Amino acid sequence: MKNFSYHTAKNIKEATKLASSKTAYLAGGMTTLPAIKLRMAAYSDLIDIKKIKDLTGIKVSGKTLKIGATTKHADVASSKEVKKSIASLSSLADGIGDPQVRNRGTIGGSIANNDPSADYPAACLALNANIHTSSRKIESSKFFKGMFETALKSGELIQSVEFQIPEKSCYVKFPNPASRYAIVGVYVAKFKSEVNVAVTGAKSYVFRCEEIEKILSKNFSESSLNSLNLKTSGLNADIHASADYRAHLILTLAKKAVASCK
Amino acid sequence: MQEVRLEVNGKRISKDVPDQTLLSELLRDILNLTGTHIGCDTSQCGACVVHVDGKSVKSCTVLAADINDSKITTIEGLSQNGKLHPMQEAFKKHHGLQCGFCTPGMVMSAIDLLKNKKNPSDQEIRDWLEGNICRCTGYQNIVAAVKEAANKS
C-alpha cells in the first residue's frame, strides 16, 4: 500500500481540522482500504472517525429515523428500532456484502462512496433522507451526483442520515452471484401522498424511476405495472447483464417489492 | 509509526508498526501467526478472517492501528491444552476441507455464526459463509461440519 499517516480524531472539530483534499476519513474502511491497495486512490492521511461518539447510534423521533454515520451495517440490521420503524432498511443492511463486511462497514461510508451498485443510496432516495454533515443538511435528491460522486465538499464530514418513515416499503435486489453487489436493486416506499421508487445498479449511479412512481402513485398494485415497458437508454450494459435485461429486472423487482411491501 | 497494543490469543503484545500496516500483515509477518491466510487480499475470499473483540472481520482490510487495545483471536488461539476446538474437530471429521487454504477463515467465520445463531439451518450456514470462498469442497462438507459443531455446542 502507498504510505499514508493514520490519525484518530476525538471529535468532529478535530476531524475536520485535519482534513484536506489529500485526506480521507476512515470509518469501516471496507472501500477505502481496498481502493488504496488497488492503487485506485491515494491519500496523504487517513483520519479515523470511529472514536467520535456523536457519529454513531440509531434514534427514532416522530416521523424520522436517524442513523449516525459510523453505525455499522450489522448494528442497523439487528436494531429493534430500525426493524420496528422501517423493516425494509433493516433487511437491506442485512444483505450488504457478507457478515465480515457488515461487522465493519458503515452507512456514512457507503453513501459517501456512492458506488453505482451500493444499497444504501437507494434507501436514501426512496425514503427522502436528509444527509446531515459537519456544515449543512443535504437532501438526498441533491446528494448523489454521479458515479462515485456526491455533493460533499473537500473535508465535509457526514454525521448522520435521517430517513422519513414510510407507510410501507420494501427493497428487493438481484445480486451478482459472485460479488453479491446488486445487478439491479429496487427500493419502493409508499408515503401518504407519494410513492418513491429508487433504483441502484442499473445506471452510473442511483436514480428514481419516475415512470413507475407515476403509475404506483395512482394505483399501488403489482398488476398496475403489467403494461409498462421501460426505456433502455442510459442503462448499464456489461458482461453481467445487458441494458434490456436490466430494464426487465427493474420492472420485475419493482413488482416484487410492491407485492412484499409492509 | 504507530504503537499497537493488542491481546492476541490471550497474550498481550505491543509493537511499533508503520501506519499502513494491515492486521493480516501484523499477524503473519510480525507475530509469525501464519495460520491466518491471505488469499485475494481484497476482502472477498475470507481466508484472512479473525475475531476482533469476538466479531469476525477480514484482517486484510483492517489497519493494525485502527484496532488498538482490542482482543484478537486467530486460528492458532482456538485449541485449548492441545485439544482442538469443536469446530476444528467437526471440519476434520466431515472432511470439510481439501487443500485447506480457506479453512482457517471458514472455521473463524463459522464460530462467529454460532455465536449469533445457535442452531442455524443449512441455508443460514450458506448465507453466513457468503464471504468465505472455497474452490475445492463444493461446500457440502463444510455445511455438514458447521451443523455438527452447532449440535454439539
mmCIF file of C-alpha atoms in Angstrom:
data_model
loop_
_atom_site.group_PDB
_atom_site.id
_atom_site.type_symbol
_atom_site.label_atom_id
_atom_site.label_comp_id
_atom_site.label_asym_id
_atom_site.label_seq_id
_atom_site.Cartn_x
_atom_site.Cartn_y
_atom_site.Cartn_z
ATOM 1 C CA MET A 1 0.000 0.000 0.000
ATOM 2 C CA LYS A 2 1.105 3.517 -0.657
ATOM 3 C CA ASN A 3 2.263 5.249 2.522
ATOM 4 C CA PHE A 4 -0.115 7.408 4.491
ATOM 5 C CA SER A 5 -0.297 8.719 8.028
ATOM 6 C CA TYR A 6 -3.017 7.441 10.316
ATOM 7 C CA HIS A 7 -4.758 9.746 12.808
ATOM 8 C CA THR A 8 -7.530 9.206 15.302
ATOM 9 C CA ALA A 9 -9.905 12.136 15.753
ATOM 10 C CA LYS A 10 -11.553 12.599 19.159
ATOM 11 C CA ASN A 11 -14.312 14.860 17.959
ATOM 12 C CA ILE A 12 -15.830 16.334 14.812
ATOM 13 C CA LYS A 13 -13.879 19.576 15.129
ATOM 14 C CA GLU A 14 -10.585 17.743 15.322
ATOM 15 C CA ALA A 15 -11.516 15.540 12.347
ATOM 16 C CA THR A 16 -12.494 18.414 10.060
ATOM 17 C CA LYS A 17 -9.425 20.397 11.094
ATOM 18 C CA LEU A 18 -7.147 17.561 9.968
ATOM 19 C CA ALA A 19 -8.990 17.153 6.659
ATOM 20 C CA SER A 20 -7.863 18.460 3.286
ATOM 21 C CA SER A 21 -8.224 17.491 -0.370
ATOM 22 C CA LYS A 22 -5.450 14.923 0.131
ATOM 23 C CA THR A 23 -7.009 13.151 3.106
ATOM 24 C CA ALA A 24 -9.831 10.688 3.609
ATOM 25 C CA TYR A 25 -11.985 9.909 6.608
ATOM 26 C CA LEU A 26 -11.728 6.307 7.735
ATOM 27 C CA ALA A 27 -14.708 4.506 9.229
ATOM 28 C CA GLY A 28 -15.104 0.808 8.370
ATOM 29 C CA GLY A 29 -12.550 1.057 5.583
ATOM 30 C CA MET A 30 -14.377 -1.565 3.532
ATOM 31 C CA THR A 31 -13.987 0.502 0.367
ATOM 32 C CA THR A 32 -11.230 2.951 1.268
ATOM 33 C CA LEU A 33 -8.625 0.311 2.112
ATOM 34 C CA PRO A 34 -9.198 -1.920 -0.952
ATOM 35 C CA ALA A 35 -9.178 1.217 -3.147
ATOM 36 C CA ILE A 36 -5.793 2.241 -1.715
ATOM 37 C CA LYS A 37 -4.442 -1.300 -2.115
ATOM 38 C CA LEU A 38 -5.568 -1.452 -5.734
ATOM 39 C CA ARG A 39 -3.970 1.982 -6.315
ATOM 40 C CA MET A 40 -7.313 3.426 -7.304
ATOM 41 C CA ALA A 41 -6.901 6.008 -4.534
ATOM 42 C CA ALA A 42 -4.006 7.575 -2.662
ATOM 43 C CA TYR A 43 -4.166 9.791 0.420
ATOM 44 C CA SER A 44 -1.556 11.593 2.494
ATOM 45 C CA ASP A 45 -3.529 10.936 5.678
ATOM 46 C CA LEU A 46 -6.387 8.787 6.891
ATOM 47 C CA ILE A 47 -8.474 10.302 9.669
ATOM 48 C CA ASP A 48 -10.173 7.639 11.757
ATOM 49 C CA ILE A 49 -13.592 8.892 12.906
ATOM 50 C CA LYS A 50 -14.777 5.778 14.749
ATOM 51 C CA LYS A 51 -13.880 7.102 18.193
ATOM 52 C CA ILE A 52 -16.221 10.090 17.774
ATOM 53 C CA LYS A 53 -19.242 9.133 19.868
ATOM 54 C CA ASP A 54 -21.613 11.682 18.272
ATOM 55 C CA LEU A 55 -21.311 9.890 14.939
ATOM 56 C CA THR A 56 -22.812 6.592 15.967
ATOM 57 C CA GLY A 57 -26.231 5.431 17.044
ATOM 58 C CA ILE A 58 -29.840 4.961 15.972
ATOM 59 C CA LYS A 59 -32.728 7.168 17.011
ATOM 60 C CA VAL A 60 -36.392 7.317 16.097
ATOM 61 C CA SER A 61 -38.129 10.615 16.693
ATOM 62 C CA GLY A 62 -41.602 11.307 15.367
ATOM 63 C CA LYS A 63 -41.680 10.509 11.679
ATOM 64 C CA THR A 64 -37.957 10.091 11.131
ATOM 65 C CA LEU A 65 -35.254 7.537 11.802
ATOM 66 C CA LYS A 66 -31.779 8.951 12.256
ATOM 67 C CA ILE A 67 -28.693 6.779 11.905
ATOM 68 C CA GLY A 68 -25.215 8.021 12.832
ATOM 69 C CA ALA A 69 -22.623 7.955 10.051
ATOM 70 C CA THR A 70 -20.322 5.366 11.640
ATOM 71 C CA THR A 71 -23.122 2.978 12.593
ATOM 72 C CA LYS A 72 -22.231 -0.435 11.226
ATOM 73 C CA HIS A 73 -24.443 -2.417 8.835
ATOM 74 C CA ALA A 74 -24.637 -5.263 11.388
ATOM 75 C CA ASP A 75 -25.949 -2.826 14.031
ATOM 76 C CA VAL A 76 -28.580 -1.395 11.672
ATOM 77 C CA ALA A 77 -29.611 -4.939 10.693
ATOM 78 C CA SER A 78 -30.058 -6.066 14.296
ATOM 79 C CA SER A 79 -31.591 -2.857 15.670
ATOM 80 C CA LYS A 80 -35.087 -3.243 17.111
ATOM 81 C CA GLU A 81 -35.824 0.428 16.440
ATOM 82 C CA VAL A 82 -34.982 0.028 12.750
ATOM 83 C CA LYS A 83 -36.992 -3.196 12.447
ATOM 84 C CA LYS A 84 -39.987 -1.503 14.045
ATOM 85 C CA SER A 85 -39.846 1.774 12.143
ATOM 86 C CA ILE A 86 -38.503 0.787 8.681
ATOM 87 C CA ALA A 87 -38.190 -3.011 8.421
ATOM 88 C CA SER A 88 -37.030 -2.804 4.799
ATOM 89 C CA LEU A 89 -33.978 -0.809 5.879
ATOM 90 C CA SER A 90 -33.097 -3.480 8.409
ATOM 91 C CA SER A 91 -33.212 -6.218 5.756
ATOM 92 C CA LEU A 92 -31.273 -4.003 3.325
ATOM 93 C CA ALA A 93 -28.464 -3.663 5.888
ATOM 94 C CA ASP A 94 -28.574 -7.420 6.481
ATOM 95 C CA GLY A 95 -27.975 -8.014 2.784
ATOM 96 C CA ILE A 96 -24.918 -5.802 2.272
ATOM 97 C CA GLY A 97 -21.718 -7.690 1.390
ATOM 98 C CA ASP A 98 -21.057 -10.543 3.807
ATOM 99 C CA PRO A 99 -21.089 -10.837 7.624
ATOM 100 C CA GLN A 100 -17.488 -9.626 7.978
ATOM 101 C CA VAL A 101 -18.172 -6.579 5.806
ATOM 102 C CA ARG A 102 -21.319 -5.870 7.833
ATOM 103 C CA ASN A 103 -19.262 -6.044 11.035
ATOM 104 C CA ARG A 104 -17.054 -3.179 9.813
ATOM 105 C CA GLY A 105 -18.788 -1.243 7.030
ATOM 106 C CA THR A 106 -20.807 1.876 7.869
ATOM 107 C CA ILE A 107 -23.788 3.745 6.435
ATOM 108 C CA GLY A 108 -21.827 7.006 6.093
ATOM 109 C CA GLY A 109 -19.053 5.235 4.215
ATOM 110 C CA SER A 110 -21.499 3.610 1.849
ATOM 111 C CA ILE A 111 -23.240 6.819 0.829
ATOM 112 C CA ALA A 112 -20.027 8.888 0.725
ATOM 113 C CA ASN A 113 -18.617 6.358 -1.735
ATOM 114 C CA ASN A 114 -21.804 6.270 -3.861
ATOM 115 C CA ASP A 115 -20.932 3.036 -5.629
ATOM 116 C CA PRO A 116 -23.247 2.548 -8.641
ATOM 117 C CA SER A 117 -24.395 -0.782 -7.124
ATOM 118 C CA ALA A 118 -24.496 0.149 -3.441
ATOM 119 C CA ASP A 119 -27.711 -0.482 -1.493
ATOM 120 C CA TYR A 120 -27.911 2.461 0.924
ATOM 121 C CA PRO A 121 -28.094 5.197 -1.762
ATOM 122 C CA ALA A 122 -31.351 3.594 -2.982
ATOM 123 C CA ALA A 123 -32.698 3.723 0.567
ATOM 124 C CA CYS A 124 -31.762 7.409 0.849
ATOM 125 C CA LEU A 125 -33.613 8.365 -2.340
ATOM 126 C CA ALA A 126 -36.673 6.201 -1.660
ATOM 127 C CA LEU A 127 -37.003 7.335 1.958
ATOM 128 C CA ASN A 128 -36.460 11.085 1.281
ATOM 129 C CA ALA A 129 -33.388 11.077 3.504
ATOM 130 C CA ASN A 130 -31.589 14.176 4.665
ATOM 131 C CA ILE A 131 -27.829 13.853 4.969
ATOM 132 C CA HIS A 132 -26.506 15.862 7.923
ATOM 133 C CA THR A 133 -22.882 16.898 7.535
ATOM 134 C CA SER A 134 -20.379 18.920 9.534
ATOM 135 C CA SER A 135 -21.558 22.065 7.755
ATOM 136 C CA ARG A 136 -25.104 21.605 6.422
ATOM 137 C CA LYS A 137 -28.117 19.443 5.672
ATOM 138 C CA ILE A 138 -28.303 17.957 2.159
ATOM 139 C CA GLU A 139 -31.440 16.413 0.649
ATOM 140 C CA SER A 140 -30.554 13.064 -0.859
ATOM 141 C CA SER A 141 -32.067 14.143 -4.198
ATOM 142 C CA LYS A 142 -29.195 16.659 -4.316
ATOM 143 C CA PHE A 143 -26.550 14.472 -2.679
ATOM 144 C CA PHE A 144 -25.845 11.765 -5.264
ATOM 145 C CA LYS A 145 -24.207 13.485 -8.219
ATOM 146 C CA GLY A 146 -22.684 10.799 -10.435
ATOM 147 C CA MET A 147 -20.650 7.604 -10.445
ATOM 148 C CA PHE A 148 -18.756 7.639 -7.110
ATOM 149 C CA GLU A 149 -19.590 11.354 -6.886
ATOM 150 C CA THR A 150 -21.524 13.185 -4.205
ATOM 151 C CA ALA A 151 -22.248 16.783 -3.226
ATOM 152 C CA LEU A 152 -19.741 16.512 -0.353
ATOM 153 C CA LYS A 153 -17.070 19.184 -0.420
ATOM 154 C CA SER A 154 -13.454 18.575 0.496
ATOM 155 C CA GLY A 155 -13.241 17.842 4.235
ATOM 156 C CA GLU A 156 -17.017 17.803 4.734
ATOM 157 C CA LEU A 157 -17.949 15.023 7.138
ATOM 158 C CA ILE A 158 -21.217 13.082 7.105
ATOM 159 C CA GLN A 159 -22.648 13.000 10.625
ATOM 160 C CA SER A 160 -25.946 11.197 10.199
ATOM 161 C CA VAL A 161 -28.599 10.103 7.766
ATOM 162 C CA GLU A 162 -32.208 10.945 8.609
ATOM 163 C CA PHE A 163 -34.827 8.790 6.872
ATOM 164 C CA GLN A 164 -38.532 9.564 6.661
ATOM 165 C CA ILE A 165 -40.585 6.669 7.968
ATOM 166 C CA PRO A 166 -42.927 5.492 5.188
ATOM 167 C CA GLU A 167 -46.356 3.836 5.479
ATOM 168 C CA LYS A 168 -44.837 0.763 3.913
ATOM 169 C CA SER A 169 -41.733 -0.122 1.972
ATOM 170 C CA CYS A 170 -39.644 -2.925 0.531
ATOM 171 C CA TYR A 171 -36.209 -3.327 -1.034
ATOM 172 C CA VAL A 172 -35.525 -6.163 -3.458
ATOM 173 C CA LYS A 173 -32.221 -6.739 -5.182
ATOM 174 C CA PHE A 174 -30.910 -9.183 -7.738
ATOM 175 C CA PRO A 175 -27.347 -9.782 -6.594
ATOM 176 C CA ASN A 176 -24.490 -10.750 -8.838
ATOM 177 C CA PRO A 177 -23.871 -14.365 -7.803
ATOM 178 C CA ALA A 178 -20.119 -13.790 -7.418
ATOM 179 C CA SER A 179 -19.688 -10.295 -5.990
ATOM 180 C CA ARG A 180 -23.137 -10.098 -4.323
ATOM 181 C CA TYR A 181 -23.374 -6.484 -5.461
ATOM 182 C CA ALA A 182 -26.769 -5.591 -6.897
ATOM 183 C CA ILE A 183 -27.035 -6.074 -10.658
ATOM 184 C CA VAL A 184 -30.257 -4.169 -10.039
ATOM 185 C CA GLY A 185 -31.886 -3.218 -6.735
ATOM 186 C CA VAL A 186 -35.271 -1.515 -6.377
ATOM 187 C CA TYR A 187 -36.489 0.277 -3.247
ATOM 188 C CA VAL A 188 -40.214 1.046 -3.144
ATOM 189 C CA ALA A 189 -41.514 3.330 -0.394
ATOM 190 C CA LYS A 190 -45.151 4.364 -0.036
ATOM 191 C CA PHE A 191 -45.875 7.590 1.815
ATOM 192 C CA LYS A 192 -49.265 9.196 2.459
ATOM 193 C CA SER A 193 -49.102 11.422 -0.611
ATOM 194 C CA GLU A 194 -46.403 9.876 -2.795
ATOM 195 C CA VAL A 195 -44.679 6.694 -3.850
ATOM 196 C CA ASN A 196 -40.910 6.685 -4.319
ATOM 197 C CA VAL A 197 -39.094 4.089 -6.398
ATOM 198 C CA ALA A 198 -35.300 4.235 -6.254
ATOM 199 C CA VAL A 199 -33.104 2.043 -8.425
ATOM 200 C CA THR A 200 -29.483 1.067 -7.872
ATOM 201 C CA GLY A 201 -27.099 -0.930 -10.071
ATOM 202 C CA ALA A 202 -28.856 -0.048 -13.311
ATOM 203 C CA LYS A 203 -27.230 3.268 -14.278
ATOM 204 C CA SER A 204 -23.952 5.024 -13.483
ATOM 205 C CA TYR A 205 -25.490 5.978 -10.148
ATOM 206 C CA VAL A 206 -28.679 5.634 -8.154
ATOM 207 C CA PHE A 207 -31.857 7.239 -9.578
ATOM 208 C CA ARG A 208 -35.603 7.448 -9.071
ATOM 209 C CA CYS A 209 -37.770 5.776 -11.697
ATOM 210 C CA GLU A 210 -40.494 8.336 -12.341
ATOM 211 C CA GLU A 211 -42.392 6.176 -14.831
ATOM 212 C CA ILE A 212 -43.036 3.543 -12.168
ATOM 213 C CA GLU A 213 -43.673 6.146 -9.443
ATOM 214 C CA LYS A 214 -46.372 7.826 -11.537
ATOM 215 C CA ILE A 215 -48.302 4.596 -12.007
ATOM 216 C CA LEU A 216 -47.930 3.409 -8.414
ATOM 217 C CA SER A 217 -48.998 6.792 -7.023
ATOM 218 C CA LYS A 218 -52.359 6.306 -8.752
ATOM 219 C CA ASN A 219 -52.718 2.592 -8.181
ATOM 220 C CA PHE A 220 -50.372 0.920 -5.716
ATOM 221 C CA SER A 221 -50.550 -2.617 -7.051
ATOM 222 C CA GLU A 222 -48.323 -5.124 -8.790
ATOM 223 C CA SER A 223 -50.717 -5.503 -11.715
ATOM 224 C CA SER A 224 -50.756 -1.767 -12.441
ATOM 225 C CA LEU A 225 -47.217 -2.192 -13.819
ATOM 226 C CA ASN A 226 -48.120 -5.015 -16.216
ATOM 227 C CA SER A 227 -48.347 -2.931 -19.374
ATOM 228 C CA LEU A 228 -45.297 -0.745 -18.696
ATOM 229 C CA ASN A 229 -42.236 -1.051 -20.901
ATOM 230 C CA LEU A 230 -39.163 0.769 -19.605
ATOM 231 C CA LYS A 231 -36.751 2.506 -21.960
ATOM 232 C CA THR A 232 -33.248 1.090 -22.027
ATOM 233 C CA SER A 233 -31.414 4.333 -22.792
ATOM 234 C CA GLY A 234 -28.795 5.168 -20.168
ATOM 235 C CA LEU A 235 -28.966 1.753 -18.548
ATOM 236 C CA ASN A 236 -25.727 -0.130 -17.852
ATOM 237 C CA ALA A 237 -24.730 -2.945 -20.169
ATOM 238 C CA ASP A 238 -21.826 -5.182 -19.178
ATOM 239 C CA ILE A 239 -20.802 -8.841 -19.039
ATOM 240 C CA HIS A 240 -23.289 -9.426 -16.218
ATOM 241 C CA ALA A 241 -26.427 -8.000 -17.805
ATOM 242 C CA SER A 242 -27.492 -6.175 -20.969
ATOM 243 C CA ALA A 243 -29.471 -2.926 -20.835
ATOM 244 C CA ASP A 244 -32.613 -4.823 -21.930
ATOM 245 C CA TYR A 245 -32.159 -7.327 -19.141
ATOM 246 C CA ARG A 246 -31.652 -4.572 -16.583
ATOM 247 C CA ALA A 247 -34.804 -2.774 -17.784
ATOM 248 C CA HIS A 248 -36.697 -6.032 -17.343
ATOM 249 C CA LEU A 249 -35.186 -6.511 -13.885
ATOM 250 C CA ILE A 250 -36.209 -3.015 -12.738
ATOM 251 C CA LEU A 251 -39.823 -3.757 -13.557
ATOM 252 C CA THR A 252 -39.777 -7.297 -12.179
ATOM 253 C CA LEU A 253 -38.115 -6.257 -8.927
ATOM 254 C CA ALA A 254 -40.453 -3.265 -8.581
ATOM 255 C CA LYS A 255 -43.431 -5.636 -8.829
ATOM 256 C CA LYS A 256 -41.888 -7.973 -6.279
ATOM 257 C CA ALA A 257 -41.224 -5.039 -3.972
ATOM 258 C CA VAL A 258 -44.815 -3.782 -4.268
ATOM 259 C CA ALA A 259 -46.128 -7.289 -3.564
ATOM 260 C CA SER A 260 -43.955 -7.627 -0.446
ATOM 261 C CA CYS A 261 -44.383 -4.080 0.857
ATOM 262 C CA LYS A 262 -45.127 -3.861 4.559
ATOM 263 C CA MET B 1 4.908 4.693 13.088
ATOM 264 C CA GLN B 2 2.112 3.657 15.396
ATOM 265 C CA GLU B 3 2.327 1.830 18.670
ATOM 266 C CA VAL B 4 -0.167 -1.025 18.507
ATOM 267 C CA ARG B 5 -1.195 -2.726 21.729
ATOM 268 C CA LEU B 6 -3.299 -5.851 21.393
ATOM 269 C CA GLU B 7 -4.212 -9.027 23.167
ATOM 270 C CA VAL B 8 -3.598 -11.783 20.632
ATOM 271 C CA ASN B 9 -4.823 -15.266 21.595
ATOM 272 C CA GLY B 10 -4.684 -14.287 25.256
ATOM 273 C CA LYS B 11 -1.195 -12.805 25.089
ATOM 274 C CA ARG B 12 -0.568 -9.074 25.399
ATOM 275 C CA ILE B 13 1.656 -7.628 22.701
ATOM 276 C CA SER B 14 2.917 -4.164 21.857
ATOM 277 C CA LYS B 15 4.624 -3.356 18.548
ATOM 278 C CA ASP B 16 5.644 -0.258 16.670
ATOM 279 C CA VAL B 17 4.424 -0.643 13.103
ATOM 280 C CA PRO B 18 4.217 1.619 10.028
ATOM 281 C CA ASP B 19 0.831 3.399 9.791
ATOM 282 C CA GLN B 20 -0.304 1.439 6.744
ATOM 283 C CA THR B 21 0.286 -1.995 8.342
ATOM 284 C CA LEU B 22 -2.704 -4.286 7.929
ATOM 285 C CA LEU B 23 -3.850 -6.583 10.712
ATOM 286 C CA SER B 24 -3.112 -9.560 8.415
ATOM 287 C CA GLU B 25 0.466 -8.325 7.967
ATOM 288 C CA LEU B 26 0.930 -7.756 11.683
ATOM 289 C CA LEU B 27 -0.278 -11.282 12.438
ATOM 290 C CA ARG B 28 1.668 -13.074 9.726
ATOM 291 C CA ASP B 29 4.855 -11.079 9.227
ATOM 292 C CA ILE B 30 5.486 -9.635 12.685
ATOM 293 C CA LEU B 31 3.858 -12.115 15.071
ATOM 294 C CA ASN B 32 4.537 -15.165 12.839
ATOM 295 C CA LEU B 33 0.936 -16.345 13.182
ATOM 296 C CA THR B 34 0.767 -17.705 9.645
ATOM 297 C CA GLY B 35 -2.431 -19.677 10.174
ATOM 298 C CA THR B 36 -4.303 -16.570 9.032
ATOM 299 C CA HIS B 37 -4.078 -16.790 5.249
ATOM 300 C CA ILE B 38 -4.099 -14.080 2.602
ATOM 301 C CA GLY B 39 -5.963 -15.183 -0.487
ATOM 302 C CA CYS B 40 -7.420 -12.387 -2.576
ATOM 303 C CA ASP B 41 -6.151 -9.503 -0.414
ATOM 304 C CA THR B 42 -9.266 -7.542 -1.457
ATOM 305 C CA SER B 43 -11.710 -8.678 1.261
ATOM 306 C CA GLN B 44 -13.631 -11.108 -0.903
ATOM 307 C CA CYS B 45 -12.278 -14.608 -0.209
ATOM 308 C CA GLY B 46 -12.369 -14.715 3.608
ATOM 309 C CA ALA B 47 -9.153 -16.733 4.118
ATOM 310 C CA CYS B 48 -7.927 -13.978 6.460
ATOM 311 C CA VAL B 49 -10.932 -13.940 8.832
ATOM 312 C CA VAL B 50 -10.034 -13.484 12.510
ATOM 313 C CA HIS B 51 -12.031 -12.276 15.505
ATOM 314 C CA VAL B 52 -11.645 -8.728 16.801
ATOM 315 C CA ASP B 53 -13.361 -8.382 20.185
ATOM 316 C CA GLY B 54 -15.330 -11.522 19.389
ATOM 317 C CA LYS B 55 -16.596 -10.456 15.963
ATOM 318 C CA SER B 56 -15.352 -11.903 12.682
ATOM 319 C CA VAL B 57 -13.561 -9.473 10.371
ATOM 320 C CA LYS B 58 -11.381 -9.724 7.297
ATOM 321 C CA SER B 59 -7.909 -8.928 8.617
ATOM 322 C CA CYS B 60 -6.591 -7.959 5.173
ATOM 323 C CA THR B 61 -8.905 -4.930 5.236
ATOM 324 C CA VAL B 62 -8.300 -3.640 8.759
ATOM 325 C CA LEU B 63 -5.414 -1.401 9.769
ATOM 326 C CA ALA B 64 -3.491 -2.655 12.780
ATOM 327 C CA ALA B 65 -3.500 0.868 14.258
ATOM 328 C CA ASP B 66 -7.281 1.042 13.830
ATOM 329 C CA ILE B 67 -7.982 -1.725 16.375
ATOM 330 C CA ASN B 68 -5.659 -0.648 19.155
ATOM 331 C CA ASP B 69 -6.493 -2.186 22.554
ATOM 332 C CA SER B 70 -8.658 -4.940 21.029
ATOM 333 C CA LYS B 71 -8.675 -8.648 21.709
ATOM 334 C CA ILE B 72 -7.763 -10.743 18.692
ATOM 335 C CA THR B 73 -8.373 -14.444 18.238
ATOM 336 C CA THR B 74 -6.784 -16.261 15.319
ATOM 337 C CA ILE B 75 -6.982 -19.913 14.272
ATOM 338 C CA GLU B 76 -3.933 -20.552 16.455
ATOM 339 C CA GLY B 77 -5.879 -19.422 19.524
ATOM 340 C CA LEU B 78 -8.728 -21.934 19.239
ATOM 341 C CA SER B 79 -7.330 -25.185 20.585
ATOM 342 C CA GLN B 80 -7.032 -25.447 24.357
ATOM 343 C CA ASN B 81 -4.347 -27.589 26.007
ATOM 344 C CA GLY B 82 -3.730 -29.458 22.785
ATOM 345 C CA LYS B 83 -7.433 -30.195 22.285
ATOM 346 C CA LEU B 84 -8.996 -28.988 19.050
ATOM 347 C CA HIS B 85 -11.953 -26.585 19.152
ATOM 348 C CA PRO B 86 -15.264 -28.410 18.417
ATOM 349 C CA MET B 87 -15.471 -26.577 15.076
ATOM 350 C CA GLN B 88 -11.993 -27.786 14.115
ATOM 351 C CA GLU B 89 -12.949 -31.332 15.174
ATOM 352 C CA ALA B 90 -16.098 -31.172 13.059
ATOM 353 C CA PHE B 91 -14.189 -29.948 9.985
ATOM 354 C CA LYS B 92 -11.752 -32.833 10.472
ATOM 355 C CA LYS B 93 -14.462 -35.431 10.940
ATOM 356 C CA HIS B 94 -16.589 -34.330 7.983
ATOM 357 C CA HIS B 95 -13.630 -33.655 5.707
ATOM 358 C CA GLY B 96 -14.739 -30.030 5.388
ATOM 359 C CA LEU B 97 -11.557 -29.207 3.532
ATOM 360 C CA GLN B 98 -9.355 -30.451 0.770
ATOM 361 C CA CYS B 99 -6.393 -28.147 0.143
ATOM 362 C CA GLY B 100 -7.029 -26.372 3.440
ATOM 363 C CA PHE B 101 -6.185 -22.850 2.314
ATOM 364 C CA CYS B 102 -9.611 -21.379 3.068
ATOM 365 C CA THR B 103 -10.066 -23.443 6.247
ATOM 366 C CA PRO B 104 -8.762 -21.029 8.918
ATOM 367 C CA GLY B 105 -11.115 -18.323 7.648
ATOM 368 C CA MET B 106 -14.012 -20.774 7.298
ATOM 369 C CA VAL B 107 -13.559 -22.001 10.870
ATOM 370 C CA MET B 108 -13.274 -18.480 12.340
ATOM 371 C CA SER B 109 -16.322 -17.306 10.388
ATOM 372 C CA ALA B 110 -18.371 -20.389 11.331
ATOM 373 C CA ILE B 111 -17.590 -19.905 15.039
ATOM 374 C CA ASP B 112 -18.921 -16.349 14.805
ATOM 375 C CA LEU B 113 -22.089 -17.694 13.167
ATOM 376 C CA LEU B 114 -22.760 -19.994 16.124
ATOM 377 C CA LYS B 115 -22.340 -17.049 18.489
ATOM 378 C CA ASN B 116 -25.116 -15.278 16.594
ATOM 379 C CA LYS B 117 -27.295 -18.302 15.872
ATOM 380 C CA LYS B 118 -27.133 -21.464 17.939
ATOM 381 C CA ASN B 119 -28.880 -23.836 15.527
ATOM 382 C CA PRO B 120 -28.577 -22.462 12.005
ATOM 383 C CA SER B 121 -30.305 -24.137 9.062
ATOM 384 C CA ASP B 122 -28.311 -25.251 6.009
ATOM 385 C CA GLN B 123 -29.406 -22.090 4.214
ATOM 386 C CA GLU B 124 -28.391 -19.873 7.126
ATOM 387 C CA ILE B 125 -24.959 -21.531 7.198
ATOM 388 C CA ARG B 126 -24.547 -20.994 3.447
ATOM 389 C CA ASP B 127 -25.701 -17.379 3.710
ATOM 390 C CA TRP B 128 -23.319 -16.668 6.564
ATOM 391 C CA LEU B 129 -20.354 -18.207 4.732
ATOM 392 C CA GLU B 130 -21.022 -15.994 1.710
ATOM 393 C CA GLY B 131 -17.777 -14.122 2.383
ATOM 394 C CA ASN B 132 -15.669 -17.288 2.552
ATOM 395 C CA ILE B 133 -14.737 -18.839 -0.751
ATOM 396 C CA CYS B 134 -13.653 -22.484 -1.096
ATOM 397 C CA ARG B 135 -12.596 -23.772 -4.505
ATOM 398 C CA CYS B 136 -12.226 -27.443 -3.530
ATOM 399 C CA THR B 137 -15.058 -28.846 -1.467
ATOM 400 C CA GLY B 138 -18.228 -27.622 -3.119
ATOM 401 C CA TYR B 139 -19.155 -26.513 0.433
ATOM 402 C CA GLN B 140 -21.277 -29.603 1.199
ATOM 403 C CA ASN B 141 -18.948 -31.000 3.852
ATOM 404 C CA ILE B 142 -18.295 -27.549 5.287
ATOM 405 C CA VAL B 143 -22.032 -27.120 5.892
ATOM 406 C CA ALA B 144 -22.162 -30.612 7.442
ATOM 407 C CA ALA B 145 -19.238 -29.735 9.726
ATOM 408 C CA VAL B 146 -20.797 -26.474 10.920
ATOM 409 C CA LYS B 147 -24.072 -28.261 11.524
ATOM 410 C CA GLU B 148 -22.404 -30.877 13.705
ATOM 411 C CA ALA B 149 -20.458 -28.266 15.650
ATOM 412 C CA ALA B 150 -23.760 -26.467 16.268
ATOM 413 C CA ASN B 151 -25.424 -29.645 17.516
ATOM 414 C CA LYS B 152 -22.551 -30.398 19.865
ATOM 415 C CA SER B 153 -22.238 -26.965 21.416
#
